[in-house]
Amino acid sequence: MDPTLPPHPNPGDHIGKWGYFFTWTDSHLSRKKTEPLRQLFDSLGSAALERLQSIQSSLLDDSRIRGTSPPSNDLYTILQNHHREDEVLTQFWNETHTVPDWVNWEQLERGQRFLYRYIIANTVGFALQGFVAENSAASGVVEVLVRTGSFSTRMLLKRLLETFQWLILVTHDLAAIQPGGEGHTATLRVRLLHSSVRQRILHLCRTKPHYFNIDRHGVPINSLDSIHSISTFACNPMWLQLPKFKITPSPEEVKDYIALFRYLGYLLGTPISCFETVEKSKHTMESLVAHELHTTDTSRVVAYNFIECVANLPAPFHVSKKFIEAGSRWINGDEICDELELGKPGFFYQLIFAGCCILVLGLAWLQRMIPLFDEFMIKFSRDLLYQKIGLREYTRFDFKHIPRVGKTIGRERYRQNEDSQPWKACKYPPYLNYTFYDTTDIGHFELVCLTVALFSGGLLTGCVIQSGLWAYSKMRGLA
């Protein structure tokens, strides 16, 4: 609990957390409403997992007896082939393949387009606010993640790509999220993965009660964690991320994008009543900001490893560590970045990130003024990311990062082979390294942002000088 916040806010109280301010109302979620959600979870998903594991074990025994090749260990394939043979699996299949009455496919399709309309701002915001701030400071979520080992620098890049791949699959086109589509299937795989992680941690807690603090954090991947995750995807871009780039989504865009993740939350077994309207969604996000976000030692480890990993992405995605830190401070504010022990880059990197903000704001205005350009950007971004990430090393979201007693992570330096060194945008002779050392690590995207910043600054300076000369000439004419 953050000691600077009232433990039980009253309607009319002004709440401030890490640079975000709002007024508490009766519609916000009090701790009396959120705390019980820690002990609730996707019981149908967990029951379906147990049935699938039982069927998997029977199939494996049969193959051994017959001397045939072992069956597939893909849980979704087993579900697909055997859901009619078990009451629980039938219920799980029917629930996830029956479209709720409130789903409007045209609205969801518009919501999918929103991601690609502001693709740079959404991606940067998701990485720097969604991961650096939100994931690191959500203690229950982060305690689960570190026990899977997926926030080790050796595994983090792959995990980030899997998360982003899921996001691309569920936004590729409308057919992808309809029953049987690849995004729909990927979402059900993620649901079964969450159930597997929960089952494993609870199993370890039976013999090692101190392995995971259930009294404090609740059941692993509980209902509150799930609501928090959907809120991070659906609400944070609207009120915590895009406004930092001076982009204000239209009311229709907000409604459509939240509707998309309400449906995805339904598929994931998340309680979705708090996402029925835009107002409820915003109040849910603000309630979680007030109650759930606080930094711990684990938060600092996760933030450190995340920056180590992202700062070592291969070209053309490589960006420098100081650019990430500058962007994190721009979006999240100094208070949380200081708590996470992030560095304080100088003016040069602040200028580069300012160029990033000018770039995305300029693109947003151009797309709003020129519909054809908007269509081009959406199609180009969607096709590019689907080809490069959506289809690259397609993952089945299987249970790879298995929690074990003693398995945890600490701060780790990123290690890589010489052949996979990130591309350096600027290469200077060795004798200049000490003079220009800080600029030798910027990547392609940073060069573009720097160019935009310098061009915009030069244009603004030229306009000011021209206006001054014009005013001076007018004054001389009057004299």
Coordinates of C-alpha atoms in Angstrom, one line a residue:
M1 CA 0.0 0.0 0.0
D2 CA 1.3 3.5 -0.8
P3 CA 1.4 5.4 2.4
T4 CA 0.8 8.7 0.6
L5 CA -2.7 7.5 -0.5
P6 CA -5.7 7.4 1.8
P7 CA -6.4 3.7 2.7
H8 CA -10.1 4.2 2.1
P9 CA -10.7 7.1 -0.3
N10 CA -14.0 9.0 0.0
P11 CA -16.0 10.5 -2.9
G12 CA -14.5 13.9 -3.7
D13 CA -11.0 13.0 -2.5
H14 CA -8.3 14.1 -5.0
I15 CA -6.0 11.2 -5.7
G16 CA -2.5 11.5 -7.2
K17 CA -0.2 8.7 -8.1
W18 CA 3.0 9.0 -10.1
G19 CA 1.8 12.0 -12.1
Y20 CA -1.7 10.9 -12.7
F21 CA -4.5 12.7 -10.9
F22 CA -8.2 12.1 -10.6
T23 CA -11.2 12.6 -8.2
W24 CA -12.5 9.6 -6.3
T25 CA -16.2 8.7 -6.9
D26 CA -18.7 6.1 -5.7
S27 CA -18.1 4.3 -9.0
H28 CA -14.5 3.6 -8.3
L29 CA -13.5 0.2 -6.8
S30 CA -12.8 0.3 -3.1
R31 CA -10.4 -2.1 -1.4
K32 CA -13.4 -3.9 0.0
K33 CA -14.3 -4.8 -3.6
T34 CA -10.8 -5.5 -5.0
E35 CA -9.3 -7.5 -2.1
P36 CA -11.7 -10.5 -2.4
L37 CA -10.8 -10.8 -6.1
R38 CA -7.3 -11.9 -5.1
Q39 CA -8.8 -15.2 -3.9
L40 CA -10.9 -15.8 -7.1
F41 CA -9.6 -17.2 -10.3
D42 CA -10.6 -18.8 -13.6
S43 CA -12.1 -22.0 -12.1
L44 CA -13.5 -23.3 -15.4
G45 CA -10.1 -22.9 -17.1
S46 CA -8.4 -24.7 -14.2
A47 CA -10.9 -27.6 -14.3
A48 CA -10.5 -27.8 -18.1
L49 CA -6.7 -28.0 -17.6
E50 CA -7.0 -30.9 -15.2
R51 CA -9.3 -32.8 -17.6
L52 CA -6.9 -32.2 -20.5
Q53 CA -4.0 -33.4 -18.5
S54 CA -5.9 -36.6 -17.6
I55 CA -6.7 -37.2 -21.2
Q56 CA -3.1 -36.5 -22.2
S57 CA -1.9 -39.0 -19.6
S58 CA -4.3 -41.7 -20.9
L59 CA -3.3 -41.1 -24.5
L60 CA 0.4 -41.4 -23.5
D61 CA -0.2 -44.7 -21.7
D62 CA -2.2 -46.1 -24.7
S63 CA 0.7 -45.2 -27.0
R64 CA 3.2 -47.0 -24.8
I65 CA 1.1 -50.1 -24.7
R66 CA 0.6 -50.1 -28.4
G67 CA 4.1 -49.2 -29.2
T68 CA 3.0 -46.2 -31.3
S69 CA 4.5 -42.7 -31.4
P70 CA 3.5 -40.5 -28.5
P71 CA 0.4 -38.2 -28.9
S72 CA 0.6 -34.5 -29.2
N73 CA 1.3 -32.7 -26.0
D74 CA -0.5 -29.6 -27.3
L75 CA -3.3 -28.9 -24.9
Y76 CA -5.4 -27.0 -27.4
T77 CA -5.2 -29.9 -29.9
I78 CA -6.4 -32.3 -27.2
L79 CA -9.2 -29.9 -26.4
Q80 CA -10.2 -29.7 -30.0
N81 CA -10.2 -33.4 -30.4
H82 CA -11.8 -34.5 -27.1
H83 CA -14.1 -31.6 -26.0
R84 CA -17.2 -33.6 -26.8
E85 CA -16.2 -36.5 -24.5
D86 CA -16.1 -34.6 -21.2
E87 CA -18.7 -32.4 -19.6
V88 CA -16.2 -29.8 -18.3
L89 CA -14.4 -29.6 -21.7
T90 CA -17.7 -29.3 -23.5
Q91 CA -18.7 -26.4 -21.2
F92 CA -15.3 -24.7 -21.7
W93 CA -15.5 -25.2 -25.5
N94 CA -19.1 -24.0 -25.8
E95 CA -18.4 -20.9 -23.6
T96 CA -15.4 -19.8 -25.6
H97 CA -16.9 -20.6 -29.0
T98 CA -20.3 -18.9 -28.4
V99 CA -20.3 -15.2 -29.2
P100 CA -21.9 -13.1 -26.5
D101 CA -24.9 -11.0 -27.5
W102 CA -23.1 -7.8 -26.7
V103 CA -20.3 -8.4 -29.2
N104 CA -20.5 -6.0 -32.2
W105 CA -18.1 -7.3 -34.8
E106 CA -17.9 -4.0 -36.7
Q107 CA -17.0 -2.2 -33.5
L108 CA -14.3 -4.8 -32.7
E109 CA -12.8 -4.4 -36.2
R110 CA -12.5 -0.7 -35.6
G111 CA -10.9 -1.4 -32.3
Q112 CA -8.3 -3.6 -34.1
R113 CA -7.4 -0.7 -36.4
F114 CA -6.8 1.6 -33.5
L115 CA -3.6 -0.3 -32.6
Y116 CA -2.1 0.3 -36.0
R117 CA -3.4 3.9 -36.4
Y118 CA -1.0 5.0 -33.6
I119 CA 1.4 2.1 -33.9
I120 CA 4.6 3.9 -32.8
A121 CA 2.9 5.6 -29.9
N122 CA 1.1 2.4 -28.9
T123 CA 4.3 0.3 -29.0
V124 CA 6.5 2.8 -27.2
G125 CA 3.8 3.4 -24.6
F126 CA 3.1 -0.3 -24.1
A127 CA 6.8 -0.9 -23.6
L128 CA 7.7 2.0 -21.4
Q129 CA 4.5 2.5 -19.4
G130 CA 2.9 -1.0 -19.6
F131 CA 6.1 -2.9 -18.8
V132 CA 8.5 -0.5 -17.1
A133 CA 5.9 1.0 -14.8
E134 CA 2.7 -1.1 -14.7
N135 CA 4.2 -4.6 -14.8
S136 CA 7.1 -3.8 -12.5
A137 CA 4.9 -2.1 -9.9
A138 CA 2.0 -4.6 -9.9
S139 CA 3.5 -6.8 -7.1
G140 CA 1.2 -9.8 -7.5
V141 CA 1.8 -10.0 -11.2
V142 CA 5.5 -9.5 -11.0
E143 CA 6.0 -12.1 -8.2
V144 CA 4.5 -14.7 -10.5
L145 CA 6.6 -13.7 -13.5
V146 CA 9.9 -13.9 -11.6
R147 CA 9.0 -17.4 -10.5
T148 CA 8.6 -18.6 -14.0
G149 CA 12.1 -17.2 -14.9
S150 CA 10.6 -15.4 -17.9
F151 CA 12.1 -12.1 -16.8
S152 CA 15.6 -13.4 -16.9
T153 CA 17.5 -11.5 -19.7
R154 CA 18.1 -14.9 -21.3
M155 CA 14.4 -15.4 -21.7
L156 CA 12.8 -12.0 -21.6
L157 CA 13.2 -11.0 -25.2
K158 CA 11.3 -14.2 -26.3
R159 CA 8.6 -13.6 -23.7
L160 CA 8.1 -10.0 -24.9
L161 CA 7.9 -11.2 -28.5
E162 CA 5.3 -13.8 -27.5
T163 CA 3.2 -11.1 -25.8
F164 CA 3.5 -8.8 -28.8
Q165 CA 2.8 -11.7 -31.2
W166 CA -0.4 -12.4 -29.4
L167 CA -1.4 -8.7 -29.7
I168 CA -0.7 -8.8 -33.4
L169 CA -2.6 -12.1 -33.9
V170 CA -5.7 -10.7 -32.2
T171 CA -5.7 -7.5 -34.2
H172 CA -4.7 -8.8 -37.6
D173 CA -8.2 -8.9 -39.0
L174 CA -11.7 -9.7 -37.8
A175 CA -11.6 -13.3 -38.8
A176 CA -8.7 -13.8 -36.4
I177 CA -10.8 -13.2 -33.3
Q178 CA -13.9 -15.0 -34.4
P179 CA -14.3 -18.6 -33.2
G180 CA -11.6 -20.8 -34.9
G181 CA -9.5 -17.8 -35.9
E182 CA -5.8 -17.8 -35.1
G183 CA -6.1 -14.9 -32.6
H184 CA -9.1 -16.7 -31.0
T185 CA -7.1 -19.9 -30.7
A186 CA -4.0 -18.1 -29.4
T187 CA -6.1 -16.5 -26.7
L188 CA -7.4 -19.9 -25.5
R189 CA -3.9 -21.2 -25.5
V190 CA -2.9 -18.3 -23.3
R191 CA -5.8 -19.0 -20.9
L192 CA -4.7 -22.6 -20.6
L193 CA -1.1 -21.4 -20.0
H194 CA -2.3 -19.2 -17.2
S195 CA -4.1 -22.1 -15.6
S196 CA -0.9 -24.2 -15.9
V197 CA 1.2 -21.6 -14.2
R198 CA -1.4 -21.2 -11.4
Q199 CA -1.6 -25.0 -10.9
R200 CA 2.2 -25.4 -10.7
I201 CA 2.7 -22.6 -8.1
L202 CA -0.2 -23.8 -6.0
H203 CA 1.3 -27.3 -6.1
L204 CA 4.7 -26.1 -4.9
C205 CA 3.0 -24.1 -2.1
R206 CA 1.5 -27.3 -0.7
T207 CA 5.0 -28.5 0.3
K208 CA 6.7 -25.1 0.5
P209 CA 4.1 -22.6 1.9
H210 CA 6.6 -19.7 1.8
Y211 CA 7.4 -20.2 -1.9
F212 CA 4.6 -17.8 -2.8
N213 CA 2.7 -15.5 -0.4
I214 CA -0.9 -16.4 -1.1
D215 CA -2.2 -14.4 1.8
R216 CA -0.5 -11.2 0.5
H217 CA -0.7 -11.6 -3.3
G218 CA -3.7 -13.9 -3.5
V219 CA -4.0 -17.0 -5.8
P220 CA -1.4 -16.8 -8.6
I221 CA -3.0 -15.2 -11.7
N222 CA -6.2 -14.3 -9.8
S223 CA -9.2 -12.4 -11.0
L224 CA -7.7 -9.1 -9.9
D225 CA -4.5 -9.8 -11.8
S226 CA -6.5 -10.6 -14.9
I227 CA -8.6 -7.4 -14.6
H228 CA -5.4 -5.5 -14.2
S229 CA -3.9 -7.0 -17.3
I230 CA -7.0 -6.2 -19.5
S231 CA -7.0 -2.7 -18.0
T232 CA -3.3 -2.3 -19.0
F233 CA -4.0 -3.3 -22.6
A234 CA -7.3 -1.5 -23.0
C235 CA -7.3 1.6 -20.8
N236 CA -3.7 2.6 -20.2
P237 CA -3.2 3.7 -23.9
M238 CA -6.2 6.1 -23.6
W239 CA -5.3 7.9 -20.3
L240 CA -1.8 7.0 -19.3
Q241 CA 0.2 6.6 -22.6
L242 CA -1.1 8.5 -25.6
P243 CA -1.8 11.7 -23.7
K244 CA 2.0 11.8 -23.0
F245 CA 2.5 12.2 -26.7
K246 CA -0.2 14.9 -26.8
I247 CA -2.5 12.5 -28.7
T248 CA -6.1 12.4 -27.6
P249 CA -8.1 9.4 -28.9
S250 CA -11.6 10.2 -30.1
P251 CA -14.5 9.0 -27.9
E252 CA -15.4 6.4 -30.6
E253 CA -11.8 5.1 -30.6
V254 CA -11.8 4.7 -26.9
K255 CA -15.1 2.8 -26.9
D256 CA -14.1 0.5 -29.8
Y257 CA -10.7 -0.4 -28.3
I258 CA -12.1 -1.2 -24.9
A259 CA -14.9 -3.3 -26.5
L260 CA -12.2 -5.3 -28.3
F261 CA -10.4 -6.1 -25.0
R262 CA -13.7 -6.7 -23.2
Y263 CA -14.2 -9.6 -25.6
L264 CA -10.7 -10.8 -25.3
G265 CA -11.0 -10.7 -21.5
Y266 CA -14.1 -12.8 -21.9
L267 CA -12.2 -15.4 -23.8
L268 CA -9.5 -15.4 -21.1
G269 CA -11.9 -16.0 -18.3
T270 CA -11.6 -12.5 -16.9
P271 CA -14.5 -10.9 -15.0
I272 CA -15.5 -8.2 -17.6
S273 CA -18.4 -6.4 -15.9
C274 CA -16.0 -3.5 -15.1
F275 CA -15.4 -3.0 -18.8
E276 CA -19.0 -2.7 -19.9
T277 CA -18.7 1.0 -20.5
V278 CA -15.9 3.6 -21.0
E279 CA -16.7 5.2 -17.7
K280 CA -16.6 1.9 -15.8
S281 CA -13.3 1.0 -17.6
K282 CA -11.7 4.3 -16.7
H283 CA -12.8 4.1 -13.0
T284 CA -11.4 0.5 -12.9
M285 CA -8.0 1.6 -14.3
E286 CA -7.9 4.5 -11.8
S287 CA -8.8 2.2 -8.9
L288 CA -6.0 -0.1 -9.8
V289 CA -3.6 2.8 -10.1
A290 CA -4.5 3.9 -6.6
H291 CA -4.5 0.4 -4.9
E292 CA -2.2 -1.8 -6.8
L293 CA 0.9 0.0 -8.0
H294 CA 3.9 0.2 -5.6
T295 CA 7.5 -0.7 -6.2
T296 CA 9.5 -3.4 -4.5
D297 CA 13.0 -4.9 -4.8
T298 CA 11.5 -7.3 -7.3
S299 CA 10.2 -4.3 -9.3
R300 CA 13.7 -2.9 -9.6
V301 CA 15.1 -6.2 -10.7
V302 CA 12.4 -6.6 -13.4
A303 CA 12.8 -3.0 -14.6
Y304 CA 16.6 -3.4 -14.8
N305 CA 16.4 -6.7 -16.8
F306 CA 13.7 -5.3 -19.1
I307 CA 15.9 -2.3 -20.0
E308 CA 19.0 -4.6 -20.4
C309 CA 17.0 -6.7 -22.9
V310 CA 15.4 -4.0 -24.9
A311 CA 18.6 -2.0 -25.2
N312 CA 20.1 -5.0 -26.9
L313 CA 17.5 -5.7 -29.5
P314 CA 18.8 -6.4 -33.0
A315 CA 18.6 -3.9 -35.9
P316 CA 16.3 -2.2 -36.9
F317 CA 14.6 -2.4 -33.5
H318 CA 17.7 -1.4 -31.5
V319 CA 17.4 1.6 -29.2
S320 CA 19.9 2.8 -26.6
K321 CA 19.5 2.3 -22.9
K322 CA 19.5 6.1 -22.3
F323 CA 16.7 6.5 -24.9
I324 CA 14.6 4.0 -22.9
E325 CA 15.4 5.8 -19.7
A326 CA 14.6 9.2 -21.1
G327 CA 11.3 7.9 -22.6
S328 CA 10.4 6.2 -19.3
R329 CA 10.9 9.4 -17.4
W330 CA 8.9 11.4 -20.0
I331 CA 5.9 9.0 -19.9
N332 CA 6.0 7.8 -16.3
G333 CA 7.5 10.7 -14.4
D334 CA 10.6 11.0 -12.3
E335 CA 9.0 9.7 -9.1
I336 CA 8.5 6.1 -10.1
C337 CA 11.7 6.1 -12.3
D338 CA 13.7 7.1 -9.2
E339 CA 12.0 4.3 -7.2
L340 CA 13.0 1.9 -9.9
E341 CA 16.5 3.3 -9.9
L342 CA 16.5 4.2 -13.6
G343 CA 19.3 6.4 -14.9
K344 CA 18.9 10.1 -15.7
P345 CA 19.9 10.7 -19.3
G346 CA 21.1 14.2 -20.3
F347 CA 19.6 16.7 -22.7
F348 CA 20.7 14.9 -25.9
Y349 CA 18.5 11.8 -25.2
Q350 CA 15.7 14.0 -24.0
L351 CA 15.9 15.8 -27.3
I352 CA 15.8 12.5 -29.2
F353 CA 12.6 11.4 -27.3
A354 CA 11.1 14.8 -27.9
G355 CA 11.6 14.1 -31.6
C356 CA 9.8 10.8 -31.1
C357 CA 6.8 12.7 -29.6
I358 CA 6.8 15.2 -32.5
L359 CA 7.0 12.4 -35.0
V360 CA 4.0 10.4 -33.6
L361 CA 2.0 13.6 -33.1
G362 CA 2.7 14.7 -36.6
L363 CA 1.7 11.3 -38.0
A364 CA -1.5 11.4 -36.0
W365 CA -2.6 14.8 -37.3
L366 CA -1.7 13.8 -40.9
Q367 CA -3.8 10.6 -40.6
R368 CA -6.8 12.5 -39.3
M369 CA -6.6 15.1 -42.1
I370 CA -5.9 12.6 -44.9
P371 CA -8.0 9.5 -44.8
L372 CA -6.1 7.8 -47.6
F373 CA -2.9 8.2 -45.7
D374 CA -4.6 6.8 -42.6
E375 CA -5.6 3.7 -44.5
F376 CA -2.1 3.3 -45.9
M377 CA -0.5 3.6 -42.5
I378 CA -2.9 1.1 -40.9
K379 CA -2.5 -1.5 -43.7
F380 CA 1.3 -1.0 -44.0
S381 CA 1.8 -1.4 -40.2
R382 CA -0.6 -4.3 -39.9
D383 CA 1.0 -6.3 -42.8
L384 CA 4.6 -5.5 -41.8
L385 CA 4.2 -6.6 -38.2
Y386 CA 2.2 -9.7 -39.1
Q387 CA 4.8 -10.8 -41.6
K388 CA 7.8 -10.0 -39.3
I389 CA 6.4 -11.0 -35.9
G390 CA 3.0 -12.6 -36.2
L391 CA 4.3 -15.4 -38.5
R392 CA 7.9 -15.5 -37.1
E393 CA 8.5 -18.6 -34.9
Y394 CA 4.8 -19.1 -34.3
T395 CA 4.4 -20.0 -30.7
R396 CA 1.8 -22.3 -29.2
F397 CA 2.0 -20.5 -25.8
D398 CA 2.9 -23.8 -24.2
F399 CA 4.2 -24.2 -20.7
K400 CA 7.9 -23.6 -21.1
H401 CA 8.8 -21.4 -18.1
I402 CA 8.0 -23.8 -15.3
P403 CA 8.2 -22.5 -11.7
R404 CA 10.5 -24.5 -9.4
V405 CA 11.6 -24.1 -5.9
G406 CA 14.8 -22.0 -5.9
K407 CA 14.1 -20.7 -9.4
T408 CA 14.1 -17.0 -9.3
I409 CA 15.9 -14.1 -11.0
G410 CA 18.2 -11.2 -10.0
R411 CA 19.7 -8.4 -11.9
E412 CA 21.4 -9.7 -15.0
R413 CA 23.6 -8.2 -17.6
Y414 CA 22.5 -9.1 -21.2
R415 CA 24.9 -11.5 -22.8
Q416 CA 25.1 -12.1 -26.6
N417 CA 27.3 -13.5 -29.2
E418 CA 29.6 -11.2 -31.2
D419 CA 27.6 -12.1 -34.3
S420 CA 24.4 -10.7 -32.8
Q421 CA 25.7 -7.3 -31.7
P422 CA 23.1 -4.6 -32.1
W423 CA 23.8 -2.3 -35.1
K424 CA 25.4 1.0 -34.1
A425 CA 23.9 3.9 -36.0
C426 CA 27.0 6.1 -35.6
K427 CA 30.5 4.7 -36.0
Y428 CA 33.5 6.9 -35.1
P429 CA 37.2 6.2 -35.1
P430 CA 38.5 4.8 -31.8
Y431 CA 40.3 8.0 -30.9
L432 CA 36.9 9.8 -30.8
N433 CA 35.2 7.2 -28.6
Y434 CA 35.8 9.2 -25.4
T435 CA 34.4 12.3 -26.9
F436 CA 31.3 10.9 -28.6
Y437 CA 30.9 7.7 -26.7
D438 CA 27.3 8.4 -25.6
T439 CA 26.2 8.8 -29.2
T440 CA 27.6 5.6 -30.6
D441 CA 24.8 3.4 -29.3
I442 CA 21.8 5.1 -31.0
G443 CA 19.8 3.0 -33.4
H444 CA 17.9 3.6 -36.6
F445 CA 14.7 4.9 -34.9
E446 CA 16.7 7.2 -32.7
L447 CA 18.4 8.7 -35.7
V448 CA 15.0 9.4 -37.2
C449 CA 13.7 11.0 -34.0
L450 CA 16.8 13.1 -33.7
T451 CA 16.4 14.3 -37.3
V452 CA 12.8 15.2 -36.6
A453 CA 13.7 17.1 -33.4
L454 CA 16.5 19.1 -35.1
F455 CA 14.3 19.8 -38.2
S456 CA 11.4 20.9 -36.0
G457 CA 13.7 23.0 -33.8
G458 CA 15.3 24.6 -36.9
L459 CA 11.9 25.3 -38.4
L460 CA 10.6 26.9 -35.2
T461 CA 13.7 29.0 -34.8
G462 CA 13.4 30.1 -38.4
C463 CA 9.8 31.1 -37.9
V464 CA 10.6 33.1 -34.8
I465 CA 13.5 34.9 -36.6
Q466 CA 11.3 35.6 -39.6
S467 CA 8.5 36.9 -37.4
G468 CA 11.0 39.1 -35.5
L469 CA 12.4 40.5 -38.8
W470 CA 8.9 41.2 -40.1
A471 CA 7.9 43.0 -36.9
Y472 CA 11.1 45.0 -36.9
S473 CA 10.5 46.0 -40.5
K474 CA 7.0 47.1 -39.7
M475 CA 8.2 49.2 -36.7
R476 CA 10.8 50.9 -38.9
G477 CA 8.1 51.6 -41.5
L478 CA 5.9 53.2 -38.9
A479 CA 8.9 55.3 -37.7

